[in-house]
mmCIF file of C-alpha atoms in Angstrom:
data_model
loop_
_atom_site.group_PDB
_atom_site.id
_atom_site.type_symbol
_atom_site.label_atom_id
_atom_site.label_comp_id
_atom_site.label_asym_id
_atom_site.label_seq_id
_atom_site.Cartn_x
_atom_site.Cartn_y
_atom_site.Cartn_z
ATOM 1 C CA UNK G 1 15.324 -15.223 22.298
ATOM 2 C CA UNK G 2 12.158 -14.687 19.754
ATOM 3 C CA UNK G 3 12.654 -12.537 16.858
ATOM 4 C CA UNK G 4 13.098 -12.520 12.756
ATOM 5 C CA UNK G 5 16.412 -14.294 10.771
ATOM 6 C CA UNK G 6 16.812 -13.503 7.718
ATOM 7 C CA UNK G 7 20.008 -14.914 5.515
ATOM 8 C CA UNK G 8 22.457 -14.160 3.956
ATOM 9 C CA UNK G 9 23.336 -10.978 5.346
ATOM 10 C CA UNK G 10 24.986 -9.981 1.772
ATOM 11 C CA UNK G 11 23.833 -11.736 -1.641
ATOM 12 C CA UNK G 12 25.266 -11.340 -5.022
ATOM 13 C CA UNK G 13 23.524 -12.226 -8.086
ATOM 14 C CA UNK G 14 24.500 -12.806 -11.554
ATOM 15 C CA UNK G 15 22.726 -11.659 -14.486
ATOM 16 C CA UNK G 16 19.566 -13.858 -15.231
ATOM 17 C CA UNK G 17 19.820 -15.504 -11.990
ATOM 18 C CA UNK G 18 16.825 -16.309 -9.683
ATOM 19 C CA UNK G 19 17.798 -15.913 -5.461
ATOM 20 C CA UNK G 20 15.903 -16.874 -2.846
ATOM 21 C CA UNK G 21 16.431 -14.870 0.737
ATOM 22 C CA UNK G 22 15.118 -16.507 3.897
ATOM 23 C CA UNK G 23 12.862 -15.432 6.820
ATOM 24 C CA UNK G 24 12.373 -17.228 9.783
ATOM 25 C CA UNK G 25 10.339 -16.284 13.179
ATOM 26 C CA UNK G 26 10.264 -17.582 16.238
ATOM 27 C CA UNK G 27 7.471 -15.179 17.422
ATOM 28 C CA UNK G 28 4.615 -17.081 16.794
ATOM 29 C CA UNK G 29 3.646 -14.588 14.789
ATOM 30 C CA UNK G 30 0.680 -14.748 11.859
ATOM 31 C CA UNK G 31 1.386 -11.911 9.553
ATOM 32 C CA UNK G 32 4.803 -11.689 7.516
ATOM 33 C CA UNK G 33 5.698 -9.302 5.164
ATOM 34 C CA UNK G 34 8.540 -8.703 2.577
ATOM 35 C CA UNK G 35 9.842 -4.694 2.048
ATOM 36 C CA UNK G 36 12.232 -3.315 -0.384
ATOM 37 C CA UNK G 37 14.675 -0.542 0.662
ATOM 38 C CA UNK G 38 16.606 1.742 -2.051
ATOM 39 C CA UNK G 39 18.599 4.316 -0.710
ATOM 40 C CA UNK G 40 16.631 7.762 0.015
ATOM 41 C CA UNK G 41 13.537 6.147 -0.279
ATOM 42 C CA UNK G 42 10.904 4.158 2.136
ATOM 43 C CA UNK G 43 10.285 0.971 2.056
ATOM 44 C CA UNK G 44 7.766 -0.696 -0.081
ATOM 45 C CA UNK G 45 5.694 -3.745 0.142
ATOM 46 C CA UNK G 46 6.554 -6.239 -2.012
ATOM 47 C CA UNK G 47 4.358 -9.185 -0.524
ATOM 48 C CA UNK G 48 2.698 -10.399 2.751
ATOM 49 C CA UNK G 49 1.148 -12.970 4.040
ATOM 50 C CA UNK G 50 -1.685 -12.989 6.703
ATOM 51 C CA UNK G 51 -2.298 -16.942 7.017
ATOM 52 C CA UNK G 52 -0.346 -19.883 6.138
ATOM 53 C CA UNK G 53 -0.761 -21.037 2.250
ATOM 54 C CA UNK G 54 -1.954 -17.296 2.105
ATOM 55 C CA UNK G 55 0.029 -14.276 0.561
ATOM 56 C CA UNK G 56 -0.731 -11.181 -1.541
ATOM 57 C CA UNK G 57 0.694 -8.798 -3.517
ATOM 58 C CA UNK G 58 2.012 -5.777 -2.579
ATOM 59 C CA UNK G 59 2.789 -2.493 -4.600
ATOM 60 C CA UNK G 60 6.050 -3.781 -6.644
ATOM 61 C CA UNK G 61 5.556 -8.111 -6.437
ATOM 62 C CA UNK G 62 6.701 -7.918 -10.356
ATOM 63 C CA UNK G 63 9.712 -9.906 -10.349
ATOM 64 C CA UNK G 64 9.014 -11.512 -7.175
ATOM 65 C CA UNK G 65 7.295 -14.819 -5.621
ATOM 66 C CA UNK G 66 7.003 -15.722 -2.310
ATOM 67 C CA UNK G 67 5.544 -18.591 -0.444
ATOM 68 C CA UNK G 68 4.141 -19.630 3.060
ATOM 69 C CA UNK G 69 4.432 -23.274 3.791
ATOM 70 C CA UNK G 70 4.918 -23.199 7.434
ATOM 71 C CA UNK G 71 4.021 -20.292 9.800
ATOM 72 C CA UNK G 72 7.233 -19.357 10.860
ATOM 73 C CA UNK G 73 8.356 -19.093 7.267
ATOM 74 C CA UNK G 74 8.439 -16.635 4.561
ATOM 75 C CA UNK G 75 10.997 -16.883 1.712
ATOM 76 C CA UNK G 76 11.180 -14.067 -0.985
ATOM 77 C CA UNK G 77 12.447 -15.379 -4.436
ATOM 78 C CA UNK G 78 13.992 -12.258 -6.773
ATOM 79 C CA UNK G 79 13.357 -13.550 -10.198
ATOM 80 C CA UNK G 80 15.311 -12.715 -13.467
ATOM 81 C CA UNK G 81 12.506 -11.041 -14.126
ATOM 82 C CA UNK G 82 13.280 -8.013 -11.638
ATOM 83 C CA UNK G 83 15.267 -5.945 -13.694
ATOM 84 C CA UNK G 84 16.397 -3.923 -10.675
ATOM 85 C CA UNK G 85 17.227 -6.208 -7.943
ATOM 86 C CA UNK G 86 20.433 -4.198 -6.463
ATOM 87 C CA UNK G 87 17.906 -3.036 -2.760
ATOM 88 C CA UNK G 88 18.032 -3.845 0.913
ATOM 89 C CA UNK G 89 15.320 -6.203 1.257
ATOM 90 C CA UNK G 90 13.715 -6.264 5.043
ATOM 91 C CA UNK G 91 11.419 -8.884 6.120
ATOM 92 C CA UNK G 92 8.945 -8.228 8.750
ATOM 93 C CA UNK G 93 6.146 -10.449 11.055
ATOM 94 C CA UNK G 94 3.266 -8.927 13.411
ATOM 95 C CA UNK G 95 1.120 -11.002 15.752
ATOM 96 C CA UNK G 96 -1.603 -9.788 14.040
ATOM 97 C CA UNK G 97 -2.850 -9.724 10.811
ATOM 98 C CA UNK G 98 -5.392 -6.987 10.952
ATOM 99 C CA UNK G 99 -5.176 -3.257 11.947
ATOM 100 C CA UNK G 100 -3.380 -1.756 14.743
ATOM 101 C CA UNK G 101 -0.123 -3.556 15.716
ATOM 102 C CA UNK G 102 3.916 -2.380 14.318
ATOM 103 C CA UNK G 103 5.958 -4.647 12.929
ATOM 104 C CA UNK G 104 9.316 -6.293 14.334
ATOM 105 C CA UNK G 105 12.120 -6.203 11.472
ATOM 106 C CA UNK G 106 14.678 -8.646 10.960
ATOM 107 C CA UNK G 107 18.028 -7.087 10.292
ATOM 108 C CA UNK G 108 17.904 -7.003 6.504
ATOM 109 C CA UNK G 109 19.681 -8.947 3.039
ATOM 110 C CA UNK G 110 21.703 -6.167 1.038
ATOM 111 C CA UNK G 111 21.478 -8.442 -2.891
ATOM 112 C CA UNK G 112 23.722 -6.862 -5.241
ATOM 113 C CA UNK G 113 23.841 -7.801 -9.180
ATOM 114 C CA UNK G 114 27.229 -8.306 -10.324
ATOM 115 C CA UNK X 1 -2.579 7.318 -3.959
ATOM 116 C CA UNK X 2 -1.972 6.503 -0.395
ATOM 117 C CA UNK X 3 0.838 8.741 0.580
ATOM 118 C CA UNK X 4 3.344 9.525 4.074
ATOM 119 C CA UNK X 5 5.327 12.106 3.706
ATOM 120 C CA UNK X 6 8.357 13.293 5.212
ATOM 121 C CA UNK X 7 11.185 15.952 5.372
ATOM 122 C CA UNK X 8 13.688 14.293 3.946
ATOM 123 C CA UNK X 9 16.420 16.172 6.196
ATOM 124 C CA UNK X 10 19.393 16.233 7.359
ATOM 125 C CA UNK X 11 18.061 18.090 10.585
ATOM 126 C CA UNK X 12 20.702 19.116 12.296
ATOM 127 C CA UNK X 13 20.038 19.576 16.164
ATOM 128 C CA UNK X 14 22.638 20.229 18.984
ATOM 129 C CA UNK X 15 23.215 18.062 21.399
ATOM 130 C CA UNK X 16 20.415 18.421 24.209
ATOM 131 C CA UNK X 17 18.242 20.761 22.001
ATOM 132 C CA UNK X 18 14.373 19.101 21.248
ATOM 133 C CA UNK X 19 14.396 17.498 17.555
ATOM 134 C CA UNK X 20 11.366 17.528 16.130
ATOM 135 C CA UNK X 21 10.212 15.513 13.118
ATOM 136 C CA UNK X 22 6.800 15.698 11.341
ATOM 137 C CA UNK X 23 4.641 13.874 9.141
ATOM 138 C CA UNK X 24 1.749 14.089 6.472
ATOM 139 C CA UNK X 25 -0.404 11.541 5.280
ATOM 140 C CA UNK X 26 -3.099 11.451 2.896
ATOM 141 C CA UNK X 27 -5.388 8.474 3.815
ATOM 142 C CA UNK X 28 -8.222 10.079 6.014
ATOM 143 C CA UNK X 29 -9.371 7.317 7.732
ATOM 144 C CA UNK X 30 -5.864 5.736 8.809
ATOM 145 C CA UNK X 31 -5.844 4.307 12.403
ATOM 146 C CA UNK X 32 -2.374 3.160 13.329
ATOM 147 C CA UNK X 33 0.796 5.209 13.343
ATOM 148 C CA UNK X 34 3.957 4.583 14.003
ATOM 149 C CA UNK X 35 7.352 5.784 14.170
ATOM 150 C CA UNK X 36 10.318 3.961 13.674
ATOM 151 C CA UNK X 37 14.193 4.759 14.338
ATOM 152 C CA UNK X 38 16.575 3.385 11.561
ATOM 153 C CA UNK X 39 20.688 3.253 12.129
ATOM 154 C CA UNK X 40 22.568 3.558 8.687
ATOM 155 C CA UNK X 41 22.737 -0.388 7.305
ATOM 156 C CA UNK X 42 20.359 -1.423 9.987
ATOM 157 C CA UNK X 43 16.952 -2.625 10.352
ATOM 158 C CA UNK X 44 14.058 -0.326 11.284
ATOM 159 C CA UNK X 45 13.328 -0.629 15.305
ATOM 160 C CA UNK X 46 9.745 0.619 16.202
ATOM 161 C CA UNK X 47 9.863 3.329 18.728
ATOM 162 C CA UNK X 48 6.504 4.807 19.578
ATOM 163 C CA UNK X 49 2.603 4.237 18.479
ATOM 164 C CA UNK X 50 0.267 6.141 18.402
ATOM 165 C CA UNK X 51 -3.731 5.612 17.789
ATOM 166 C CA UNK X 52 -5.943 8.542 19.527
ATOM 167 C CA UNK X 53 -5.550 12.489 19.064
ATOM 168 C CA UNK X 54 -3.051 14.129 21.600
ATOM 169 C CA UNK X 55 0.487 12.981 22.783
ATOM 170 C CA UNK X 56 1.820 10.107 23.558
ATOM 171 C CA UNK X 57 5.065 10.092 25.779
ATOM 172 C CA UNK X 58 7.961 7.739 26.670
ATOM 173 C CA UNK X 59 10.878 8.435 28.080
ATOM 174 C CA UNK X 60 12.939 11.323 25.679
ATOM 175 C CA UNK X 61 10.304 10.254 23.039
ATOM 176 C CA UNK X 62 6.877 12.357 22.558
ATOM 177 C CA UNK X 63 4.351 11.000 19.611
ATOM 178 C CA UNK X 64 1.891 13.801 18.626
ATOM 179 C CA UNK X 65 -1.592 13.068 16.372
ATOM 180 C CA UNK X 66 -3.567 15.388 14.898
ATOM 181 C CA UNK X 67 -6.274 13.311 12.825
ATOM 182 C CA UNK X 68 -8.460 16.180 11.330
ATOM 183 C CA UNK X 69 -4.916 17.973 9.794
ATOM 184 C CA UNK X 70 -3.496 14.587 8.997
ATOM 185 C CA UNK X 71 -0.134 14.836 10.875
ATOM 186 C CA UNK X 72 1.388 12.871 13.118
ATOM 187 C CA UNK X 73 5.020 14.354 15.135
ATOM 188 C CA UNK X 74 7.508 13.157 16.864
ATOM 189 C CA UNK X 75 9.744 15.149 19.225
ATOM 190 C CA UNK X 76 13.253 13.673 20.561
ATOM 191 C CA UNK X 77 14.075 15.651 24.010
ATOM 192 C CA UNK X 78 17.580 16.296 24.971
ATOM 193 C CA UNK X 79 19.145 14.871 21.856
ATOM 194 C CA UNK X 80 22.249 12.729 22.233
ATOM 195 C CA UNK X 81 24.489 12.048 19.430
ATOM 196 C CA UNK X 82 23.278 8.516 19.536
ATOM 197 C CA UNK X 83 19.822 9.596 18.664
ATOM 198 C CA UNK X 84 21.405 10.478 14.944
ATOM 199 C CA UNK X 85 19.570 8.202 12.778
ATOM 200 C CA UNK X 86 16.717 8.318 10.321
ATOM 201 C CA UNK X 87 13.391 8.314 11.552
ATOM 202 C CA UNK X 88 10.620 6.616 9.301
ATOM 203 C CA UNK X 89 7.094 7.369 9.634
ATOM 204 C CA UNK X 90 4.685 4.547 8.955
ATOM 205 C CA UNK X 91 0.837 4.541 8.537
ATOM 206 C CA UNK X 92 -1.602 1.753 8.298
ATOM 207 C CA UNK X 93 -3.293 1.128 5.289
ATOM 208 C CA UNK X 94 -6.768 1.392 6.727
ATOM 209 C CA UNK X 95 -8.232 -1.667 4.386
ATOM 210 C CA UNK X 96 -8.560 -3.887 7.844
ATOM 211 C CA UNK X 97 -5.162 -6.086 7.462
ATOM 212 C CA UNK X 98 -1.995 -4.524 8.995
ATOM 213 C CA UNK X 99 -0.107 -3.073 5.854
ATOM 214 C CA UNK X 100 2.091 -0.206 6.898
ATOM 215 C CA UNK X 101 3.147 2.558 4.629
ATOM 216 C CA UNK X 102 6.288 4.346 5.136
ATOM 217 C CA UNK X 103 7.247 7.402 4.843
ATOM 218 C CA UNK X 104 10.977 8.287 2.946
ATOM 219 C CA UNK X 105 13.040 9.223 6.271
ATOM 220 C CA UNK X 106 14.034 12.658 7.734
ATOM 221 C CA UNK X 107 17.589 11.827 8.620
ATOM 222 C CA UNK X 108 18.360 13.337 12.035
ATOM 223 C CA UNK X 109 22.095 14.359 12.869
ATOM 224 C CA UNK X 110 22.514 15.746 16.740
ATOM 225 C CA UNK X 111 25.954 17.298 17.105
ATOM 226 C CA UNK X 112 27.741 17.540 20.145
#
């Protein structure tokens, strides 16, 4: 069946650590995006990517890096420079990159500091 | 600033009753909207669209777009405590590549 991965499912990370949190599609899709959750709030864009060796900031990328190698991948690196890490990070993929079309969500990473 | 905004809730409906949910954005010329349903510790799972004035209906689901007050609705008929979730608004960014804005939530709880 087509749709997004995204591992682990619960990450914990140590003070002045750097994490990386996978995405993978199977959807063929072009656009892929990276959203942070906190609780009571909406989610906001932290990167996306329209085109392969292509990706832009979003509203909050401070802290973050991302990068597009192959299509059907999207990894989101949470730096020790994010001061604020502890989120539900949701990774998303359209078919297309312009105007018009929802996104399909994959079912989330929960990172923790500890 | 680009803004969606949403009751944040709880809206409390019986079971069977018509929820409805509503929400504002700022952007004037947005295109897309969208509504999505999200289950505590899930993922969000898109639900309707909506792109033209009027209603859009599917099932129990009704999307409503009113472009010249900037609102967009969505009304759940016959609620079922299943449909107790948080609903998230999202509008597209209207600068030509698909970047959705979300709206906070209104977290819907249907009682039997």
């Amino acid at each position: 069946d087509g749709g997004i991965t995204q591992s682990p499912k619960y990450l914990f990370r140590k003070e002045g650590q750097n994490v990386t949190l996978s995405c993978e599609q199977n959807l063929n899709h072009d656009a892929m995006y990276w959203y942070r959750q906190d609780p009571g709030q909406g989610l906001r864009l932290i990167y996306y990517s329209q085109i392969v060796n292509d990706f832009q900031k979003g509203d909050i990328a401070e802290g973050y890096s991302v990068s597009r190698e192959k299509k059907e991948s999207f990894p989101l690196t949470v730096t020790s420079a994010q001061k604020n890490p502890t989120a539900f990070y949701l990774c998303a993929s359209s078919i297309d990159p312009t105007t018009g079309y929802g996104y399909t969500f994959g079912s989330g990473t929960r990172l923790t500091v500890v | 600033q680009k803004e969606v905004e949403q009751n944040s809730g709880p809206l409390s409906v019986p079971e069977g009753a018509i929820a409805s949910l509503n929400c504002t954005y700022s952007d004037r010329v947005s295109q897309s909207f969208f509504w999505y349903r999200q289950y505590s510790g899930k993922s969000p799972e898109l639900i309707m669209s909506i792109y033209s004035n009027g209603d859009k209906e599917d099932g129990r689901f009704t999307a409503q777009l009113n472009k010249a007050s900037q609102y967009v609705s969505l009304l759940i008929r016959d609620s079922q405590p299943s449909d107790s979730a948080t609903y998230l608004c999202a509008v597209d960014n209207t600068g030509g590549y698909n970047k959705l804005i979300f709206g906070a939530g209104t977290r819907l709880a249907v009682h039997p």
